[in-house]
């Protein structure tokens, strides 16, 4: 959401309970429903609304159509010391990713490094949350996914790779973890979907139309192709993520992933790695140094017109703390669609008394 876009401010606990209620009605266990809701609400708390509760009606529709399964446990098809391969059985990525990153972290604590690939998966939401799951246990966490093919190769005129997000989280002794969390396109596709719903144009550096011509029309961009971040550099990184996710797991390539068709399995692939720093050096010393790195960045002098310099991940951390206190900012359209989805499933979607969910400015 842009700085001037109207938003509804709603209580975080109510929002999480509503989302959990939707998935509980769809047949997920209370624990799984709460985990899915926690991941989606956390994305909104961090300001990543494109991966937040707006996805609930989309996920619910796909569960009902059968293209997303209700699995909560997943087959381990390879299990060798520090590595494993998981078959997600087309279950929700928020669930299979928790299992996979926990497996990677346990292996890292035992061996120094743990790596788990996942095939036959579904969209896993915000990549940074999965990387942070390892950082919370003192490990460096890495999370990657391939996606439906959205980007052309440099000079190309057809989609060959997804925007393949990658995240890395580093624990620190003080302050927030250092967090890199990015898709390898100029922006995530959901950002363009949000612009289409809001009726606002997009920068012509974000995407092309179906003919490969840069466009400011979000509808034309959705029918067209995303542009890679950093040109050929971003495309090259996306290619390497493709190798780590789909090729290494034995899963489907981006060109075979079908997120846009709600009746077909998404069939994307994921990669998770954890590094236990205690196997490399004293863990306290490591976290003291990473905290010092963060301070070095934050305390560096800003250029004129800039209030402060921030380390990677600071913005998400700050927004999360602010919204935990004041309530979660959700677009009015996303809130209405979430409430309508809940009511269709027989879930009470009424805001608590005295909470009108009215418009504010983000």
PDB file of C-alpha atoms in Angstrom, residues 131-331:
ATOM      1  CA  UNK A 131      14.262 -17.263   6.930  1.00  0.00           C
ATOM      2  CA  UNK A 132      13.519 -15.541  10.250  1.00  0.00           C
ATOM      3  CA  UNK A 133      12.289 -18.855  11.639  1.00  0.00           C
ATOM      4  CA  UNK A 134      15.907 -20.111  11.549  1.00  0.00           C
ATOM      5  CA  UNK A 135      17.327 -16.813  12.845  1.00  0.00           C
ATOM      6  CA  UNK A 136      15.085 -17.088  15.907  1.00  0.00           C
ATOM      7  CA  UNK A 137      17.090 -20.207  16.825  1.00  0.00           C
ATOM      8  CA  UNK A 138      20.466 -18.561  16.300  1.00  0.00           C
ATOM      9  CA  UNK A 139      21.037 -19.748  12.739  1.00  0.00           C
ATOM     10  CA  UNK A 140      21.455 -17.892   9.477  1.00  0.00           C
ATOM     11  CA  UNK A 141      18.315 -18.715   7.509  1.00  0.00           C
ATOM     12  CA  UNK A 142      17.866 -18.800   3.745  1.00  0.00           C
ATOM     13  CA  UNK A 143      14.527 -19.370   1.983  1.00  0.00           C
ATOM     14  CA  UNK A 144      13.834 -19.410  -1.757  1.00  0.00           C
ATOM     15  CA  UNK A 145      10.961 -20.316  -4.056  1.00  0.00           C
ATOM     16  CA  UNK A 146      10.377 -20.600  -7.741  1.00  0.00           C
ATOM     17  CA  UNK A 147       7.114 -19.209  -9.092  1.00  0.00           C
ATOM     18  CA  UNK A 148       4.997 -19.293 -12.209  1.00  0.00           C
ATOM     19  CA  UNK A 149       7.050 -18.042 -15.160  1.00  0.00           C
ATOM     20  CA  UNK A 150       6.617 -14.273 -15.251  1.00  0.00           C
ATOM     21  CA  UNK A 151       9.874 -12.836 -16.618  1.00  0.00           C
ATOM     22  CA  UNK A 152      11.558 -12.925 -20.022  1.00  0.00           C
ATOM     23  CA  UNK A 153      15.285 -13.444 -20.418  1.00  0.00           C
ATOM     24  CA  UNK A 154      17.183 -10.245 -21.283  1.00  0.00           C
ATOM     25  CA  UNK A 155      16.311  -9.562 -24.908  1.00  0.00           C
ATOM     26  CA  UNK A 156      13.583 -12.227 -24.868  1.00  0.00           C
ATOM     27  CA  UNK A 157       9.880 -11.899 -25.598  1.00  0.00           C
ATOM     28  CA  UNK A 158       8.376 -14.826 -23.663  1.00  0.00           C
ATOM     29  CA  UNK A 159       8.163 -15.866 -20.028  1.00  0.00           C
ATOM     30  CA  UNK A 160      10.874 -18.320 -19.042  1.00  0.00           C
ATOM     31  CA  UNK A 161      11.435 -17.800 -15.292  1.00  0.00           C
ATOM     32  CA  UNK A 162       9.471 -16.767 -12.241  1.00  0.00           C
ATOM     33  CA  UNK A 163      10.417 -13.789 -10.121  1.00  0.00           C
ATOM     34  CA  UNK A 164      11.764 -16.428  -7.695  1.00  0.00           C
ATOM     35  CA  UNK A 165      11.948 -14.720  -4.268  1.00  0.00           C
ATOM     36  CA  UNK A 166      14.907 -15.141  -1.956  1.00  0.00           C
ATOM     37  CA  UNK A 167      15.308 -14.207   1.714  1.00  0.00           C
ATOM     38  CA  UNK A 168      18.221 -14.331   4.155  1.00  0.00           C
ATOM     39  CA  UNK A 169      17.949 -13.622   7.881  1.00  0.00           C
ATOM     40  CA  UNK A 170      20.877 -13.113  10.260  1.00  0.00           C
ATOM     41  CA  UNK A 171      20.552 -13.128  14.074  1.00  0.00           C
ATOM     42  CA  UNK A 172      22.026 -10.234  16.050  1.00  0.00           C
ATOM     43  CA  UNK A 173      22.799  -9.633  19.714  1.00  0.00           C
ATOM     44  CA  UNK A 174      20.741  -6.434  19.771  1.00  0.00           C
ATOM     45  CA  UNK A 175      18.310  -4.714  17.462  1.00  0.00           C
ATOM     46  CA  UNK A 176      16.325  -6.503  14.780  1.00  0.00           C
ATOM     47  CA  UNK A 177      17.819  -9.343  12.715  1.00  0.00           C
ATOM     48  CA  UNK A 178      19.437  -8.357   9.446  1.00  0.00           C
ATOM     49  CA  UNK A 179      16.893  -9.388   6.807  1.00  0.00           C
ATOM     50  CA  UNK A 180      17.047  -9.474   3.029  1.00  0.00           C
ATOM     51  CA  UNK A 181      13.612 -10.301   1.596  1.00  0.00           C
ATOM     52  CA  UNK A 182      12.990  -9.722  -2.090  1.00  0.00           C
ATOM     53  CA  UNK A 183      11.487 -11.068  -5.270  1.00  0.00           C
ATOM     54  CA  UNK A 184      13.819 -10.951  -8.250  1.00  0.00           C
ATOM     55  CA  UNK A 185      11.434  -8.945 -10.385  1.00  0.00           C
ATOM     56  CA  UNK A 186      11.235  -5.175 -10.027  1.00  0.00           C
ATOM     57  CA  UNK A 187       8.116  -5.800  -7.885  1.00  0.00           C
ATOM     58  CA  UNK A 188       5.998  -8.786  -6.889  1.00  0.00           C
ATOM     59  CA  UNK A 189       3.003  -9.550  -9.125  1.00  0.00           C
ATOM     60  CA  UNK A 190       0.617  -8.975  -6.215  1.00  0.00           C
ATOM     61  CA  UNK A 191       1.789  -5.352  -6.057  1.00  0.00           C
ATOM     62  CA  UNK A 192       0.496  -4.952  -9.608  1.00  0.00           C
ATOM     63  CA  UNK A 193      -2.744  -6.753  -8.739  1.00  0.00           C
ATOM     64  CA  UNK A 194      -3.234  -4.294  -5.883  1.00  0.00           C
ATOM     65  CA  UNK A 195      -2.701  -1.361  -8.260  1.00  0.00           C
ATOM     66  CA  UNK A 196      -5.273  -2.844 -10.642  1.00  0.00           C
ATOM     67  CA  UNK A 197      -7.814  -3.167  -7.831  1.00  0.00           C
ATOM     68  CA  UNK A 198      -7.106   0.397  -6.725  1.00  0.00           C
ATOM     69  CA  UNK A 199      -7.368   1.705 -10.300  1.00  0.00           C
ATOM     70  CA  UNK A 200      -3.913   3.322 -10.148  1.00  0.00           C
ATOM     71  CA  UNK A 201      -1.136   3.221 -12.780  1.00  0.00           C
ATOM     72  CA  UNK A 202       2.220   1.550 -12.202  1.00  0.00           C
ATOM     73  CA  UNK A 203       5.745   2.739 -13.093  1.00  0.00           C
ATOM     74  CA  UNK A 204       6.805   1.635 -16.562  1.00  0.00           C
ATOM     75  CA  UNK A 205       9.881  -0.035 -15.052  1.00  0.00           C
ATOM     76  CA  UNK A 206       7.793  -2.761 -13.407  1.00  0.00           C
ATOM     77  CA  UNK A 207       6.417  -4.768 -16.303  1.00  0.00           C
ATOM     78  CA  UNK A 208       5.665  -5.061 -20.006  1.00  0.00           C
ATOM     79  CA  UNK A 209       2.485  -5.810 -21.894  1.00  0.00           C
ATOM     80  CA  UNK A 210       2.075  -9.121 -23.740  1.00  0.00           C
ATOM     81  CA  UNK A 211       4.130  -7.754 -26.622  1.00  0.00           C
ATOM     82  CA  UNK A 212       7.108  -6.925 -24.403  1.00  0.00           C
ATOM     83  CA  UNK A 213       6.523  -3.144 -24.374  1.00  0.00           C
ATOM     84  CA  UNK A 214       6.882  -1.419 -20.961  1.00  0.00           C
ATOM     85  CA  UNK A 215       3.474  -0.374 -19.624  1.00  0.00           C
ATOM     86  CA  UNK A 216       1.873   1.710 -16.870  1.00  0.00           C
ATOM     87  CA  UNK A 217      -1.433  -0.183 -17.144  1.00  0.00           C
ATOM     88  CA  UNK A 218      -1.643  -2.824 -14.385  1.00  0.00           C
ATOM     89  CA  UNK A 219      -4.152  -4.926 -16.347  1.00  0.00           C
ATOM     90  CA  UNK A 220      -1.805  -4.996 -19.345  1.00  0.00           C
ATOM     91  CA  UNK A 221       1.079  -5.854 -17.026  1.00  0.00           C
ATOM     92  CA  UNK A 222      -0.797  -8.795 -15.474  1.00  0.00           C
ATOM     93  CA  UNK A 223      -1.394 -10.132 -18.988  1.00  0.00           C
ATOM     94  CA  UNK A 224       2.215  -9.375 -19.901  1.00  0.00           C
ATOM     95  CA  UNK A 225       5.568  -9.971 -18.224  1.00  0.00           C
ATOM     96  CA  UNK A 226       7.405  -8.719 -15.145  1.00  0.00           C
ATOM     97  CA  UNK A 227      10.784  -7.091 -15.602  1.00  0.00           C
ATOM     98  CA  UNK A 228      13.698  -8.472 -13.564  1.00  0.00           C
ATOM     99  CA  UNK A 229      15.237  -6.361 -10.818  1.00  0.00           C
ATOM    100  CA  UNK A 230      18.586  -5.057 -11.968  1.00  0.00           C
ATOM    101  CA  UNK A 231      18.198  -6.309 -15.523  1.00  0.00           C
ATOM    102  CA  UNK A 232      20.455  -9.233 -16.391  1.00  0.00           C
ATOM    103  CA  UNK A 233      21.765  -9.460 -12.799  1.00  0.00           C
ATOM    104  CA  UNK A 234      18.319 -10.066 -11.358  1.00  0.00           C
ATOM    105  CA  UNK A 235      17.542 -12.547 -14.103  1.00  0.00           C
ATOM    106  CA  UNK A 236      20.771 -14.435 -13.384  1.00  0.00           C
ATOM    107  CA  UNK A 237      19.923 -14.679  -9.690  1.00  0.00           C
ATOM    108  CA  UNK A 238      16.425 -15.904 -10.546  1.00  0.00           C
ATOM    109  CA  UNK A 239      17.999 -18.635 -12.679  1.00  0.00           C
ATOM    110  CA  UNK A 240      20.167 -19.794  -9.760  1.00  0.00           C
ATOM    111  CA  UNK A 241      17.104 -19.860  -7.465  1.00  0.00           C
ATOM    112  CA  UNK A 242      15.387 -21.994 -10.105  1.00  0.00           C
ATOM    113  CA  UNK A 243      18.243 -24.490  -9.848  1.00  0.00           C
ATOM    114  CA  UNK A 244      18.141 -24.584  -6.032  1.00  0.00           C
ATOM    115  CA  UNK A 245      14.367 -25.025  -5.899  1.00  0.00           C
ATOM    116  CA  UNK A 246      12.870 -26.916  -8.816  1.00  0.00           C
ATOM    117  CA  UNK A 247      15.900 -28.710 -10.252  1.00  0.00           C
ATOM    118  CA  UNK A 248      17.469 -29.763  -6.955  1.00  0.00           C
ATOM    119  CA  UNK A 249      14.149 -30.969  -5.514  1.00  0.00           C
ATOM    120  CA  UNK A 250      13.096 -32.876  -8.637  1.00  0.00           C
ATOM    121  CA  UNK A 251      10.102 -30.551  -8.912  1.00  0.00           C
ATOM    122  CA  UNK A 252       8.460 -28.553 -11.677  1.00  0.00           C
ATOM    123  CA  UNK A 253      10.209 -25.655 -13.398  1.00  0.00           C
ATOM    124  CA  UNK A 254       8.715 -22.164 -13.402  1.00  0.00           C
ATOM    125  CA  UNK A 255       7.409 -22.661 -16.949  1.00  0.00           C
ATOM    126  CA  UNK A 256       5.294 -25.575 -15.654  1.00  0.00           C
ATOM    127  CA  UNK A 257       4.061 -23.870 -12.466  1.00  0.00           C
ATOM    128  CA  UNK A 258       0.401 -22.880 -12.844  1.00  0.00           C
ATOM    129  CA  UNK A 259      -0.503 -20.408 -10.105  1.00  0.00           C
ATOM    130  CA  UNK A 260      -2.812 -18.466 -12.422  1.00  0.00           C
ATOM    131  CA  UNK A 261      -5.177 -21.396 -13.026  1.00  0.00           C
ATOM    132  CA  UNK A 262      -7.214 -21.989  -9.843  1.00  0.00           C
ATOM    133  CA  UNK A 263      -8.273 -25.473 -10.967  1.00  0.00           C
ATOM    134  CA  UNK A 264      -4.714 -26.786 -11.343  1.00  0.00           C
ATOM    135  CA  UNK A 265      -1.984 -27.468  -8.795  1.00  0.00           C
ATOM    136  CA  UNK A 266       0.497 -24.618  -8.363  1.00  0.00           C
ATOM    137  CA  UNK A 267       3.344 -27.169  -8.320  1.00  0.00           C
ATOM    138  CA  UNK A 268       6.102 -24.787  -7.241  1.00  0.00           C
ATOM    139  CA  UNK A 269       9.309 -25.728  -5.415  1.00  0.00           C
ATOM    140  CA  UNK A 270      11.161 -24.330  -2.406  1.00  0.00           C
ATOM    141  CA  UNK A 271      14.648 -24.361  -0.906  1.00  0.00           C
ATOM    142  CA  UNK A 272      15.530 -23.816   2.763  1.00  0.00           C
ATOM    143  CA  UNK A 273      18.970 -23.648   4.352  1.00  0.00           C
ATOM    144  CA  UNK A 274      20.114 -23.017   7.893  1.00  0.00           C
ATOM    145  CA  UNK A 275      23.679 -22.398   9.068  1.00  0.00           C
ATOM    146  CA  UNK A 276      24.405 -22.844  12.762  1.00  0.00           C
ATOM    147  CA  UNK A 277      26.984 -20.154  13.444  1.00  0.00           C
ATOM    148  CA  UNK A 278      28.145 -21.982  16.583  1.00  0.00           C
ATOM    149  CA  UNK A 279      29.745 -24.570  14.299  1.00  0.00           C
ATOM    150  CA  UNK A 280      31.827 -21.814  12.675  1.00  0.00           C
ATOM    151  CA  UNK A 281      32.705 -19.519  15.585  1.00  0.00           C
ATOM    152  CA  UNK A 282      31.558 -18.413  19.022  1.00  0.00           C
ATOM    153  CA  UNK A 283      27.852 -17.656  18.599  1.00  0.00           C
ATOM    154  CA  UNK A 284      27.845 -14.684  20.986  1.00  0.00           C
ATOM    155  CA  UNK A 285      30.799 -13.137  19.178  1.00  0.00           C
ATOM    156  CA  UNK A 286      29.044 -13.622  15.839  1.00  0.00           C
ATOM    157  CA  UNK A 287      25.845 -11.972  17.002  1.00  0.00           C
ATOM    158  CA  UNK A 288      27.787  -9.104  18.589  1.00  0.00           C
ATOM    159  CA  UNK A 289      29.518  -8.476  15.270  1.00  0.00           C
ATOM    160  CA  UNK A 290      26.313  -8.633  13.227  1.00  0.00           C
ATOM    161  CA  UNK A 291      24.720  -6.186  15.665  1.00  0.00           C
ATOM    162  CA  UNK A 292      27.742  -3.935  15.160  1.00  0.00           C
ATOM    163  CA  UNK A 293      27.284  -4.202  11.387  1.00  0.00           C
ATOM    164  CA  UNK A 294      23.685  -3.097  11.792  1.00  0.00           C
ATOM    165  CA  UNK A 295      24.723  -0.121  13.916  1.00  0.00           C
ATOM    166  CA  UNK A 296      27.430   0.821  11.397  1.00  0.00           C
ATOM    167  CA  UNK A 297      24.721   1.145   8.746  1.00  0.00           C
ATOM    168  CA  UNK A 298      22.120   2.860  10.934  1.00  0.00           C
ATOM    169  CA  UNK A 299      24.578   5.356  12.398  1.00  0.00           C
ATOM    170  CA  UNK A 300      26.077   6.331   9.055  1.00  0.00           C
ATOM    171  CA  UNK A 301      25.282   9.948   8.102  1.00  0.00           C
ATOM    172  CA  UNK A 302      22.310  10.364   5.758  1.00  0.00           C
ATOM    173  CA  UNK A 303      22.504  12.603   2.739  1.00  0.00           C
ATOM    174  CA  UNK A 304      20.449  15.829   2.716  1.00  0.00           C
ATOM    175  CA  UNK A 305      16.715  15.237   2.742  1.00  0.00           C
ATOM    176  CA  UNK A 306      16.959  11.763   4.304  1.00  0.00           C
ATOM    177  CA  UNK A 307      15.958  11.463   7.948  1.00  0.00           C
ATOM    178  CA  UNK A 308      17.875   8.287   8.780  1.00  0.00           C
ATOM    179  CA  UNK A 309      19.715   5.345   7.231  1.00  0.00           C
ATOM    180  CA  UNK A 310      18.244   1.896   7.768  1.00  0.00           C
ATOM    181  CA  UNK A 311      19.683  -1.615   7.654  1.00  0.00           C
ATOM    182  CA  UNK A 312      17.923  -4.287   5.562  1.00  0.00           C
ATOM    183  CA  UNK A 313      14.785  -5.464   7.333  1.00  0.00           C
ATOM    184  CA  UNK A 314      14.449  -2.404   9.602  1.00  0.00           C
ATOM    185  CA  UNK A 315      11.352  -1.133   7.800  1.00  0.00           C
ATOM    186  CA  UNK A 316       9.492  -4.415   8.248  1.00  0.00           C
ATOM    187  CA  UNK A 317      10.540  -4.616  11.886  1.00  0.00           C
ATOM    188  CA  UNK A 318       9.438  -1.067  12.645  1.00  0.00           C
ATOM    189  CA  UNK A 319       6.068  -1.464  10.915  1.00  0.00           C
ATOM    190  CA  UNK A 320       5.416  -4.682  12.787  1.00  0.00           C
ATOM    191  CA  UNK A 321       6.050  -3.088  16.189  1.00  0.00           C
ATOM    192  CA  UNK A 322       3.885  -0.077  15.328  1.00  0.00           C
ATOM    193  CA  UNK A 323       0.991  -2.159  14.092  1.00  0.00           C
ATOM    194  CA  UNK A 324       1.082  -4.541  17.034  1.00  0.00           C
ATOM    195  CA  UNK A 325       0.208  -1.498  19.127  1.00  0.00           C
ATOM    196  CA  UNK A 326      -2.237   0.422  16.922  1.00  0.00           C
ATOM    197  CA  UNK A 327      -3.852  -2.349  14.853  1.00  0.00           C
ATOM    198  CA  UNK A 328      -3.173  -3.865  11.454  1.00  0.00           C
ATOM    199  CA  UNK A 329      -3.492  -1.791   8.278  1.00  0.00           C
ATOM    200  CA  UNK A 330      -5.494  -3.655   5.616  1.00  0.00           C
ATOM    201  CA  UNK A 331      -6.833  -2.283   2.362  1.00  0.00           C
TER     202      UNK A 331
END
